């Protein structure tokens, strides 16, 4: 935090300025200012991302050659479990909504704060408590959890490792997510500036809105599922124990009723970010605003009905398999609508390839690869072939990392000058981006091919015939890591030495660009009167 | 503190509360789904299990919760009419009902334990599959509900203090309104639990 305060030499510090009546750390961790809370999230989420990446690199290092390389099988189980838990619950689910949503939601709708500022701070505290518990499950007790992030019963009910602590941690994280969701819904309903009609909402806000509903409606199911695991471990109820009349498949249903919609908690905000960036850098209003809004809601709704595609090979009835397979294909429609709208917006635009745009465009590409490989998994016949292979692992990394992860970086580069008031070096950002793209595809495309050839997932050893692809994937992970470090270094340097760039460096038309950078504590001296849409660039500059 | 944002929006507070209640309902929804699935699979064991529960305790607790829902609604009405003493009495009786409910629940569980009906007990382990499942769900659902009764009671006690200190008044009733909503939720969930577990034929 020290750095941020020092960079004030270059510009007015806005909300970053210490208020002076208490130690500056307290100024932050007890602040109810949505921008500060958003930044707290951003810092903590980025830290956990670095932890997750390190674990991922270790997994990859183990897989560089057949046989035991750096760790034994038990440690390997712990590594991929923690990697999954950290990436899913600490990075990708809260990532865009909690960090960028918090910072930008009030700014984009012309409000002074969210509806429940103190609840917002409470959510962050819950997040930190949950995260610390999840990470401390690594130490002491029965050793790090080894169940995979899905905590499948009956194994999770029996293993002696610290599963209870990790499960309780995720319960708390879920609670935090619900509170953020209900805060956002209320804010969007109640606090829009005069003239900010529903059809003038920036698409990022629409995506946060759809996400918030999924958060509120799906997360409680995760909550009860986690409580059931705890009950199983502590009281030994046997509700999912086939020997005692329970049904393990019921566990999987409950788990995926949350965890598939959670995929939309992860990806919808990312789509919102991309829908903000593309029009600004193509200098054209977004094509098909209403279609994008409708498809966000369509994805959230249809996506809630497809959880069964995770269980095709676990003994569901054939009818259920058929229905879930069909529903899964239906979700592809609204997703494709979005992709077509972005491409149509680009068509005939005068495109500027600054760093945010590069990340947004790579989102479209990588998400499409991820989505198409998802269709392979959504069709029961092909899923039987590639289920639980590295093909699945590659698929979800394309969607989650290539999609949401890259959109997160895009958001970081797009709003960086707004949040901190200074600009990073665009050439270095481009280099970082390029290196990441190469590393990413080498890493995950090799994994996809290995999976197609039968390399199983969550195995720490493999047959000789997979050696070459695994070696390539591990090299890819190193290149990716270099790109990530370059990106991080570039942004950190900018915090200290970045050029001051004024309120609206990208000449965007949404409301956050009408206030100073960084925004003043009060956001708007006077609440704005909105008279035009978010992508009306001719009128940009005027509120 | 961002004071400018601390303006008061009762409508917004109510919307937030309703969303929260929705998520609470869905939390229990998971347990009801499990109940439905296992009931369909083991109808006989579930009916047998239901017969072993004490109808008297169940019905008594239902009556208690319904009454307490009424008293909390009356408390809100009293507050709106600025009759603070009455409001405090009504809140006090709601909290009393909550305590009584918990005592009943404790006695009921205790009786079950005496009959060797608890998770992992010998009787349940030897019973045919499904019987075990019924009691597992029974303890989980009523336990989780009991936890909500405790939380609701604590919230109402806090509200009572605020009314006493004059920090909740007839013109600023939002906190009492939302707490009453929460208490109604606790009541409504029980209204589902009671017939499902106690009145199965
Ligand atoms: C440098 C970055 C990363 C590397 C090298 C990496 C590598 C891996 C590898 C090799 C696995 C396979 C474990 C196995 O099935 O045997 C894996 C699993 C996984 N990764 Fe990553 N990953 C990275 C980033 C991410 C990100 C950004 C996310 C989330 C958005 C993520 C989410 C997951 C999840 C959920 C699993 C499944 C864990 C499990 O099977 O329980 N990873 N990762
Ligand atoms: Cu899914």
PDB file of N, CA, C and O in Angstrom, chain A residues 22 151 242 513:
ATOM      1  N   UNK A  22      -6.603   8.482  10.937  1.00  0.00           N
ATOM      2  CA  UNK A  22      -6.177   7.228  11.562  1.00  0.00           C
ATOM      3  C   UNK A  22      -5.032   6.631  10.746  1.00  0.00           C
ATOM      4  O   UNK A  22      -4.753   7.087   9.655  1.00  0.00           O
ATOM      5  N   UNK A 151     -14.708 -31.798  -3.977  1.00  0.00           N
ATOM      6  CA  UNK A 151     -15.029 -32.432  -2.690  1.00  0.00           C
ATOM      7  C   UNK A 151     -15.991 -33.601  -2.848  1.00  0.00           C
ATOM      8  O   UNK A 151     -16.936 -33.745  -2.068  1.00  0.00           O
ATOM      9  N   UNK A 242     -23.866 -45.182  -0.086  1.00  0.00           N
ATOM     10  CA  UNK A 242     -24.721 -46.180  -0.736  1.00  0.00           C
ATOM     11  C   UNK A 242     -24.991 -47.363   0.192  1.00  0.00           C
ATOM     12  O   UNK A 242     -26.086 -47.928   0.210  1.00  0.00           O
ATOM     13  N   UNK A 513     -15.744   7.939 -16.828  1.00  0.00           N
ATOM     14  CA  UNK A 513     -14.704   8.747 -17.459  1.00  0.00           C
ATOM     15  C   UNK A 513     -14.989  10.235 -17.380  1.00  0.00           C
ATOM     16  O   UNK A 513     -14.195  11.040 -17.840  1.00  0.00           O
TER      17      UNK A 513
END
